[in-house]
Tab-separated table of C-alpha atoms and ligand atoms in Angstrom:
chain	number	residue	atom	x	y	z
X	1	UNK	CA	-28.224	4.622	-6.910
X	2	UNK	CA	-26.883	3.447	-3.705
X	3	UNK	CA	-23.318	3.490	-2.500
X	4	UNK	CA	-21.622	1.956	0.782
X	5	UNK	CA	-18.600	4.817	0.581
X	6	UNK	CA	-20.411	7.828	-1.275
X	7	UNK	CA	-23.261	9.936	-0.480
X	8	UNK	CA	-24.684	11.062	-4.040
X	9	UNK	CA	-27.165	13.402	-4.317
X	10	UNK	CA	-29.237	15.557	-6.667
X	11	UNK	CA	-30.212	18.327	-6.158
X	12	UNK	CA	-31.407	19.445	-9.932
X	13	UNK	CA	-29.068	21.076	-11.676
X	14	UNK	CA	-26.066	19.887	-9.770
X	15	UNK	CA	-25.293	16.528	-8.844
X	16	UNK	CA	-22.812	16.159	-5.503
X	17	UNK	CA	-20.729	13.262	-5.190
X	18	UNK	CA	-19.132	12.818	-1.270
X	19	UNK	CA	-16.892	10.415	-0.448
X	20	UNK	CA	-18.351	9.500	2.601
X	21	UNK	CA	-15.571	7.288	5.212
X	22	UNK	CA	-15.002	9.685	7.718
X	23	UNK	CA	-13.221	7.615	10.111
X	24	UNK	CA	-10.360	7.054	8.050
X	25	UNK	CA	-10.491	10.549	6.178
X	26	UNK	CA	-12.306	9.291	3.517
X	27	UNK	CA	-9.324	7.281	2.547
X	28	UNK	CA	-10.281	5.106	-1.058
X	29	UNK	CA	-10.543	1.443	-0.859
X	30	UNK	CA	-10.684	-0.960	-3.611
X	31	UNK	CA	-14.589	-0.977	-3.343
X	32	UNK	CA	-14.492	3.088	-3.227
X	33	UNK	CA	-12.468	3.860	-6.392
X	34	UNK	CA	-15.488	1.226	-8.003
X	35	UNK	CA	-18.253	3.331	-6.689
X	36	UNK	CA	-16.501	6.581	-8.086
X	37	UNK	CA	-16.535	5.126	-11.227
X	38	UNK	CA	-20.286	4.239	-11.183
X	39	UNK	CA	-21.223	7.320	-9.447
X	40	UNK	CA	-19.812	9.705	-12.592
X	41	UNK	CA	-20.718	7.587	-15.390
X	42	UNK	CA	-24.236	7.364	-13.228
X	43	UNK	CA	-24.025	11.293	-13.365
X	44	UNK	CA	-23.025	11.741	-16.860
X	45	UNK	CA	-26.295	9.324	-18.275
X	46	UNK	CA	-28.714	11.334	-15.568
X	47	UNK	CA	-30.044	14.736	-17.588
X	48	UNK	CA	-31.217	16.977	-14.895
X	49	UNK	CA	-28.032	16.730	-13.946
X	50	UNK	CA	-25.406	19.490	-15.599
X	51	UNK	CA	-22.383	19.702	-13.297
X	52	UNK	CA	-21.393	17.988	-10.638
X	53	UNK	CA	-19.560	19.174	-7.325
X	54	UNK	CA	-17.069	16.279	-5.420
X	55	UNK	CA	-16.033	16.711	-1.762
X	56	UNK	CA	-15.331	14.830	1.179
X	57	UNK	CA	-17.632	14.144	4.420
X	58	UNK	CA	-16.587	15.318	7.516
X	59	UNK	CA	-14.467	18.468	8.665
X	60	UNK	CA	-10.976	16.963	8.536
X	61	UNK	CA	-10.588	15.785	4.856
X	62	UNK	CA	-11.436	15.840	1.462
X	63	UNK	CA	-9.518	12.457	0.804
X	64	UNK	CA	-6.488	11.106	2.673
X	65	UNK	CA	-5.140	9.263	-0.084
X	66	UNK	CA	-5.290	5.666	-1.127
X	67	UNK	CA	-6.797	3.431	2.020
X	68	UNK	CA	-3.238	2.318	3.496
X	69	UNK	CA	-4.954	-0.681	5.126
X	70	UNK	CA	-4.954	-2.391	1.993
X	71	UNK	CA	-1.329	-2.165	0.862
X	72	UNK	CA	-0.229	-5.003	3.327
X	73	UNK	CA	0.707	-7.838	2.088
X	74	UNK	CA	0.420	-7.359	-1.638
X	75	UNK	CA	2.429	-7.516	-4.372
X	76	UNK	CA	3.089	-5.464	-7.265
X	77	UNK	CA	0.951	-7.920	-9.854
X	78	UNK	CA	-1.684	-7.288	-7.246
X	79	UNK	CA	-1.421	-3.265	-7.309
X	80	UNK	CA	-1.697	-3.444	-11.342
X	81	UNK	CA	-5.515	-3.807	-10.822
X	82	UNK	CA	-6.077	-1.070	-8.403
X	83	UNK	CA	-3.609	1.623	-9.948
X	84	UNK	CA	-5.753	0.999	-13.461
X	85	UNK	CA	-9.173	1.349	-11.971
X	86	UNK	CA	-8.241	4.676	-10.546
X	87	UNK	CA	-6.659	5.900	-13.873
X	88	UNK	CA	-10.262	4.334	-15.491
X	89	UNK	CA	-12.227	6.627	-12.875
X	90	UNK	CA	-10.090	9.758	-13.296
X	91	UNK	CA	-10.189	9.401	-17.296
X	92	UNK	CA	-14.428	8.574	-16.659
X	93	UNK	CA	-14.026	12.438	-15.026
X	94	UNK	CA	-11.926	14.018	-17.846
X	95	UNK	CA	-13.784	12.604	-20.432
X	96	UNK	CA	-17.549	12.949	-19.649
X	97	UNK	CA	-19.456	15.893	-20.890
X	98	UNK	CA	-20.425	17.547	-17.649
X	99	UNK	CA	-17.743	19.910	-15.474
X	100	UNK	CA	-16.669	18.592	-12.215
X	101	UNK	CA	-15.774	20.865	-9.163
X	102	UNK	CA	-13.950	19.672	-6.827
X	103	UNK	CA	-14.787	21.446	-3.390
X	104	UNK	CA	-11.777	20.390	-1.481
X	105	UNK	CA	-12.932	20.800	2.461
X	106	UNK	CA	-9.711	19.295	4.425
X	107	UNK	CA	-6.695	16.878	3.350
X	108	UNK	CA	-6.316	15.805	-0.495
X	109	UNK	CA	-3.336	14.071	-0.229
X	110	UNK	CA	-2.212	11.325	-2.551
X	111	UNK	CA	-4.864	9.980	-3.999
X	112	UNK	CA	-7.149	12.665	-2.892
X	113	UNK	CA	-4.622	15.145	-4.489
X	114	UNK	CA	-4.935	13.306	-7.559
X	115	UNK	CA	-8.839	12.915	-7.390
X	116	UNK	CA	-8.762	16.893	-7.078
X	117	UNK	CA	-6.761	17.017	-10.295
X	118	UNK	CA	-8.872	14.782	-12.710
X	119	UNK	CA	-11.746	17.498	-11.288
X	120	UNK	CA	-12.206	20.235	-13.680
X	121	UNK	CA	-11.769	23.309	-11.218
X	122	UNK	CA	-10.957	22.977	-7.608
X	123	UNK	CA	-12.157	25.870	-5.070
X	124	UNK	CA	-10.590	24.805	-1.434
X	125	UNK	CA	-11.104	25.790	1.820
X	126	UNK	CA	-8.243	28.212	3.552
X	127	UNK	CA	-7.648	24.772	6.128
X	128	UNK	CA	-7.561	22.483	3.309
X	129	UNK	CA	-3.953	20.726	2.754
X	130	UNK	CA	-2.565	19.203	-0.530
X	131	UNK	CA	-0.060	16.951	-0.996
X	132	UNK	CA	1.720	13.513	-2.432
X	133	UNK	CA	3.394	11.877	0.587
X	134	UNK	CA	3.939	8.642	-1.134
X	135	UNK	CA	7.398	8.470	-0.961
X	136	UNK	CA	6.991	8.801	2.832
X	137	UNK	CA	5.260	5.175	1.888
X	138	UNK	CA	8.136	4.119	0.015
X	139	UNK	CA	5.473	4.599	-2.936
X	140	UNK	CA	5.149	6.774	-5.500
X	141	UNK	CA	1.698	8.681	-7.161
X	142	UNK	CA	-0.393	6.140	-8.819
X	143	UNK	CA	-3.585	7.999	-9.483
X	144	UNK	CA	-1.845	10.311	-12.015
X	145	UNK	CA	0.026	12.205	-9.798
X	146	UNK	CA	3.359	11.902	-11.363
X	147	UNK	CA	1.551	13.674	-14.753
X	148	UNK	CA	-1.483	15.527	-14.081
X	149	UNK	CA	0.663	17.838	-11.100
X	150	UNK	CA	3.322	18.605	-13.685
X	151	UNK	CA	0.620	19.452	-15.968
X	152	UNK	CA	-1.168	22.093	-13.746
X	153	UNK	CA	2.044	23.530	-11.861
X	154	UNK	CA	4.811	22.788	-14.303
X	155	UNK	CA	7.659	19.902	-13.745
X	156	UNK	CA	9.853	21.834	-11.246
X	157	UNK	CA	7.341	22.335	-8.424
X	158	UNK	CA	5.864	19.040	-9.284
X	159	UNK	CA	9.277	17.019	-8.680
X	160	UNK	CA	9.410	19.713	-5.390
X	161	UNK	CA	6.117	18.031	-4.280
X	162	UNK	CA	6.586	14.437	-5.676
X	163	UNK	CA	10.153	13.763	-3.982
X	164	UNK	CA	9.647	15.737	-0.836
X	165	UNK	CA	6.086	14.788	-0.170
X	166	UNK	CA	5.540	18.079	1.944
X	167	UNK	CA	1.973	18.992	2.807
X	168	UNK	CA	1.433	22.328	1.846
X	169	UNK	CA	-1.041	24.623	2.385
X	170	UNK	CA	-4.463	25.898	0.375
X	171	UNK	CA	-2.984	29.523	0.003
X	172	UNK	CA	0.529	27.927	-1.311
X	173	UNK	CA	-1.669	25.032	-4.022
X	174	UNK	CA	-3.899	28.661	-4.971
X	175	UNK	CA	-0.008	30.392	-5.637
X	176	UNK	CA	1.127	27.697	-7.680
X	177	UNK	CA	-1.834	26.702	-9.764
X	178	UNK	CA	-3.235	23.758	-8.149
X	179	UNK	CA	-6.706	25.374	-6.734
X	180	UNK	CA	-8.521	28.034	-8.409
X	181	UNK	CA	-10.026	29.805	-5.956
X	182	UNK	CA	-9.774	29.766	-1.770
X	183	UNK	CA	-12.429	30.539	0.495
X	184	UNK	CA	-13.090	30.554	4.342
X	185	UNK	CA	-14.120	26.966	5.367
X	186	UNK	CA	-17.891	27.855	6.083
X	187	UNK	CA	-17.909	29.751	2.486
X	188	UNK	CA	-16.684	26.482	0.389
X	189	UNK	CA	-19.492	24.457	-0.061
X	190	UNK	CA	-22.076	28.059	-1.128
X	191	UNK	CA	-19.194	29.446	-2.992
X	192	UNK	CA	-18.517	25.977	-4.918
X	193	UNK	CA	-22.630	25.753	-5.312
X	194	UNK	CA	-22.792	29.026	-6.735
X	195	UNK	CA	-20.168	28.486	-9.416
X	196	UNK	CA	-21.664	25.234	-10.138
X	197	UNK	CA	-24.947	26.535	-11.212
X	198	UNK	CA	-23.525	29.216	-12.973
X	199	UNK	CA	-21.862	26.309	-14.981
X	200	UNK	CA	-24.956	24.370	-15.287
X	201	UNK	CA	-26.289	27.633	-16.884
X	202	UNK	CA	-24.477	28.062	-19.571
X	203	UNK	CA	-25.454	26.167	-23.040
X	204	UNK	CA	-24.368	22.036	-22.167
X	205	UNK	CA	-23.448	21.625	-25.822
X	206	UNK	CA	-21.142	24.579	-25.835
X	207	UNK	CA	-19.569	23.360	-22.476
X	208	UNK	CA	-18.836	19.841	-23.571
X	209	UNK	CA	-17.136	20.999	-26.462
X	210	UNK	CA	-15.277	23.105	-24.654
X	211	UNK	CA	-14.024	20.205	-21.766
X	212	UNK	CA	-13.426	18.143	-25.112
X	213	UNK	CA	-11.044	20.795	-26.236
X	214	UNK	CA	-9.037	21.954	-23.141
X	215	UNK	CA	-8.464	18.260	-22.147
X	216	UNK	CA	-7.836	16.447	-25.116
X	217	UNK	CA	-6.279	19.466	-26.866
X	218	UNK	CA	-3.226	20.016	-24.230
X	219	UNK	CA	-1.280	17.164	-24.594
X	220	UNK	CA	-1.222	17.463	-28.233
X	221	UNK	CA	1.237	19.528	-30.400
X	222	UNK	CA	-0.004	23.028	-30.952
X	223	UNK	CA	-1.051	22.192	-34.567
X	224	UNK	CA	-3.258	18.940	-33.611
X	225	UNK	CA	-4.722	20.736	-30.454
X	226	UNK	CA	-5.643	23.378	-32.661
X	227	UNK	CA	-7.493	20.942	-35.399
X	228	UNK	CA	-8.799	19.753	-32.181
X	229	UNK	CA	-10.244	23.036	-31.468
X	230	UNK	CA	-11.896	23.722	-34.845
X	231	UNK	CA	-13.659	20.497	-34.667
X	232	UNK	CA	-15.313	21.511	-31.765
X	233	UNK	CA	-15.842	25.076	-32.694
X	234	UNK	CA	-17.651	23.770	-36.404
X	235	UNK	CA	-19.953	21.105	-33.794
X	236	UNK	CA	-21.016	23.945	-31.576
X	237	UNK	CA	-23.041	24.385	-35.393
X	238	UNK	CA	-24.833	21.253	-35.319
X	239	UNK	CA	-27.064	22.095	-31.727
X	240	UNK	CA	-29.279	24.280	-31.903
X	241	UNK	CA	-28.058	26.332	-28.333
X	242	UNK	CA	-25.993	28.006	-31.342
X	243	UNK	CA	-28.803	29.098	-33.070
X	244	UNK	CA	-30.708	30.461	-29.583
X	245	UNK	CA	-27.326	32.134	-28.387
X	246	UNK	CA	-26.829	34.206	-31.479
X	247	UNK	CA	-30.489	34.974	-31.781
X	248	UNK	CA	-30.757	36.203	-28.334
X	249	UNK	CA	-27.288	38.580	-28.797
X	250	UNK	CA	-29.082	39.893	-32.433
X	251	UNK	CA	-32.550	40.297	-30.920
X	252	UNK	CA	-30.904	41.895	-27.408
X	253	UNK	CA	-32.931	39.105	-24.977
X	254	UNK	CA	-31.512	36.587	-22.633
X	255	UNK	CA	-30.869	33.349	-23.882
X	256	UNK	CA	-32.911	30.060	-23.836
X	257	UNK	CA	-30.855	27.602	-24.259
X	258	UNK	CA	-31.923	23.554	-24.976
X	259	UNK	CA	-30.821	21.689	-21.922
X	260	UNK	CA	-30.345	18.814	-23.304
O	301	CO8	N1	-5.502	5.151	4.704
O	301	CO8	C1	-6.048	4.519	5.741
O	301	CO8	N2	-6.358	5.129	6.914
O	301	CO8	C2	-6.087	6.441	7.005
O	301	CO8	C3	-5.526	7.178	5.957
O	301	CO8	C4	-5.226	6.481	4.742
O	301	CO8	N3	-4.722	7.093	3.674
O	301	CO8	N4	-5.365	8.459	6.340
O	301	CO8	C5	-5.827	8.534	7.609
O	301	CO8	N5	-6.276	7.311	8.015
O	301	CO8	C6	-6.867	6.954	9.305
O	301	CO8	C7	-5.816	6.934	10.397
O	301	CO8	O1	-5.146	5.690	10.411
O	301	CO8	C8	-6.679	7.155	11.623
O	301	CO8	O2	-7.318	5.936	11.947
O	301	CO8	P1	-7.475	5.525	13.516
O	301	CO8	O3	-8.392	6.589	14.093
O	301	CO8	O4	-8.108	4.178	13.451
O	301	CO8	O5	-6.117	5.572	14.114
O	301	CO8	C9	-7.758	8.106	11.120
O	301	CO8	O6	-7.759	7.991	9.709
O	301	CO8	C10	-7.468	9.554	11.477
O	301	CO8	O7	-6.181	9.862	11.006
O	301	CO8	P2	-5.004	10.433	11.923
O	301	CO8	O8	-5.218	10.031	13.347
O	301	CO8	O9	-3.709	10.066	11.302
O	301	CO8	O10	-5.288	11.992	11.790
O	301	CO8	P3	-4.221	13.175	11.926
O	301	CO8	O11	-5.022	14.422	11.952
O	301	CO8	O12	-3.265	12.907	13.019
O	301	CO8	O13	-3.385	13.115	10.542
O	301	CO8	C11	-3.136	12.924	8.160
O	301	CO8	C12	-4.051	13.347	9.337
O	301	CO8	C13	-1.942	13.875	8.085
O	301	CO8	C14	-3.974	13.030	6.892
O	301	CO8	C15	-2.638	11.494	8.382
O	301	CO8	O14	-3.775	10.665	8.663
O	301	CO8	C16	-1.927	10.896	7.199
O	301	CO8	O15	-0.780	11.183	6.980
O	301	CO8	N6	-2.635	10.017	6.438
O	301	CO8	C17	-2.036	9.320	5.329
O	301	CO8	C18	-1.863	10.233	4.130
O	301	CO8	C19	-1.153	9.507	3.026
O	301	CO8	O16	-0.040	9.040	3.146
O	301	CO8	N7	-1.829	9.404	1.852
O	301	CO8	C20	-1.277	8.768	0.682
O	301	CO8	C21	-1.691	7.326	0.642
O	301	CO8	S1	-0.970	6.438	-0.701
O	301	CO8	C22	-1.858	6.974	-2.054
O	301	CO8	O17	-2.774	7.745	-1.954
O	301	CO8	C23	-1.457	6.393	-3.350
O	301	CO8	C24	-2.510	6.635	-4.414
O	301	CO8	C25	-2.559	5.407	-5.249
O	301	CO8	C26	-3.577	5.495	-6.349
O	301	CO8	C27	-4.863	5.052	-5.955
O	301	CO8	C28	-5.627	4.487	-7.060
O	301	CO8	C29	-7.059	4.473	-6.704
C-alpha cells in the first residue's frame, strides 16, 4: 500500500507504521489521520503480519500533535469531522486483533500523546517528551486525551497535564504510568523490535482475546468486565493453539502454535 505521510513496512512478523513528515514533526493533517486509519486496518487484514510497532521519522519527534496549519480559519462544525476520524483511527487500534507498540523516538504531544495512548504498550526513548499543550492553543485534547490519560495515570495527574499543558519528560511519563519501559535513544527502535517479536510469538488467538479483554473489559463494572473475561477465556477453547499449548506443557516440548 502506498502512503504520502507514512512509511509502512513489513518486515514478517512485525509490521512498522512511521509517520513520516519530518519537517513539521510529523505533525497529523487531515489526509494523515486517513492514512492511519488505512494503514492499521491494512495491517490487521495482512497475516504475516502479528504485531505492529508505530513511531515517528526523524530524530526530533514521534508526533507533534495535530498539524496547527490547518486550524485557521475553521469553525467548530468544521472540526466535528476531523476530531471523529481520529477517535475512528484510535478505536481501529484498540479494537483490532494484533498488539500495537508504540516506539515513541522524540515529541508526542497532543495528538501524538494521544496516538501513543490508543497504542497498546509504549517503550520511549530517555529524550522523548510527552505532553497535551492544547490549552496553550486555546484548545483542548481531541484525540482522546481528556479520557484515555485519566485512564492510564488516574484523574489527578491527568487534570495536572490537561490544564497546565507542561511537557514533561520520558523518565517522569515512565513514573506515572504513561510509558512502559525507557531506553537510551539508539536502544528504542532494537529494544521495541525485540518485544515485538516476542509478541508476535506467542499464540495470535490467545493474544486477541486477551486485547479483547483488557480493553473492552476496563470501562465496564467489575461484574460485566469479568463476564467479559470468561467469554474470552471459554473462546481461547474453540482454536486449536489451546490444544498445541497444553499438549506441549503435558508432553514437556516447545510449543507450535497455528499462526493464523
Ligand atoms: N503543527 C504544525 N507544524 C508544527 C507542529 C504542529 N503541531 N509542531 C511543529 N511544527 C513545525 C514548526 O512550525 C516548525 O516549522 P518551520 O520549520 O516551518 O518553522 C517545525 O515543525 C519545527 O518545529 P519548531 O521549530 O517549533 O521546533 P522546536 O524544537 O523549536 O519546538 C515543539 C518543538 C516544542 C514540538 C514545538 O514545535 C511545538 O510546540 N509544536 C506544537 C506542539 C503542539 O501544540 N501540539 C498540539 C497540537 S493540537 C492537537 O494535537 C490537538 C489534537 C486534536 C485531535 C486530532 C485528531 C486527529
Amino acid at each position: 500500500m502506498e502512503f504520502n505521510n507514512l512509511v509502512v513496512e513489513i518486515s514478517k512478523p512485525i509490521g512498522i507504521v512511521t509517520v513520516n513528515r519530518p519537517k513539521v514533526l510529523n505533525a497529523l493533517n487531515l489526509e494523515t489521520v486517513g492514512e492511519l486509519g488505512a494503514a492499521f486496518s491494512w495491517l490487521e487484514s495482512t497475516s504475516d503480519v502479528r504485531a505492529i510497532i508505530l513511531t515517528g521519522s526523524g530524530e526530533k519527534a514521534f508526533v507533534a500533535g495535530a498539524d496547527i496549519t490547518e486550524f485557521r480559519g475553521k469553525t467548530a462544525p468544521d472540526m466535528l469531522p476531523f476530531a471523529r476520524k481520529g477517535h475512528d483511527v484510535a478505536r481501529i487500534m484498540e479494537s483490532m486483533g494484533k498488539p500495537i507498540i508504540a516506539a515513541v523516538n522524540g515529541y508526542a504531544l497532543g495528538g501524538g500523546c494521544e496516538m501513543a495512548m490508543a497504542c497498546d504498550i509504549r517503550f520511549a526513548a530517555e529524550t522523548a517528551r510527552f505532553g497535551q499543550p492544547e490549552i496553550m492553543l486555546g484548545l483542548i485534547p481531541g484525540m482522546g486525551g481528556t479520557q484515555r490519560l485519566a485512564r492510564l495515570v488516574g484523574l489527578g495527574i491527568a487534570r495536572e497535564l490537561v490544564y497546565g499543558g507542561e511537557q514533561i519528560t520520558a523518565q517522569r511519563a515512565f513514573e506515572i504510568g504513561l510509558v512502559n519501559r525507557v531506553f537510551p535513544v539508539e536502544q528504542l527502535m532494537d529494544e521495541t523490535r525485540k518485544f515485538a517479536l516476542k509478541l508476535a510469538s506467542m499464540p495470535s488467538h490467545a493474544l486477541k482475546m486477551a486485547k479483547q479483554a483488557t480493553n473492552y473489559g476496563y470501562d465496564q463494572s467489575l461484574d460485566n468486565g469479568l463476564m467479559l473475561e470468561t467469554q474470552c477465556f471459554a473462546q481461547c477453547w474453540s482454536h486449536p493453539d489451546l490444544e498445541e499449548g497444553v499438549a506441549a506443557f503435558l508432553e514437556k516440548r516447545k510449543a507450535d502454535f497455528h499462526t493464523g
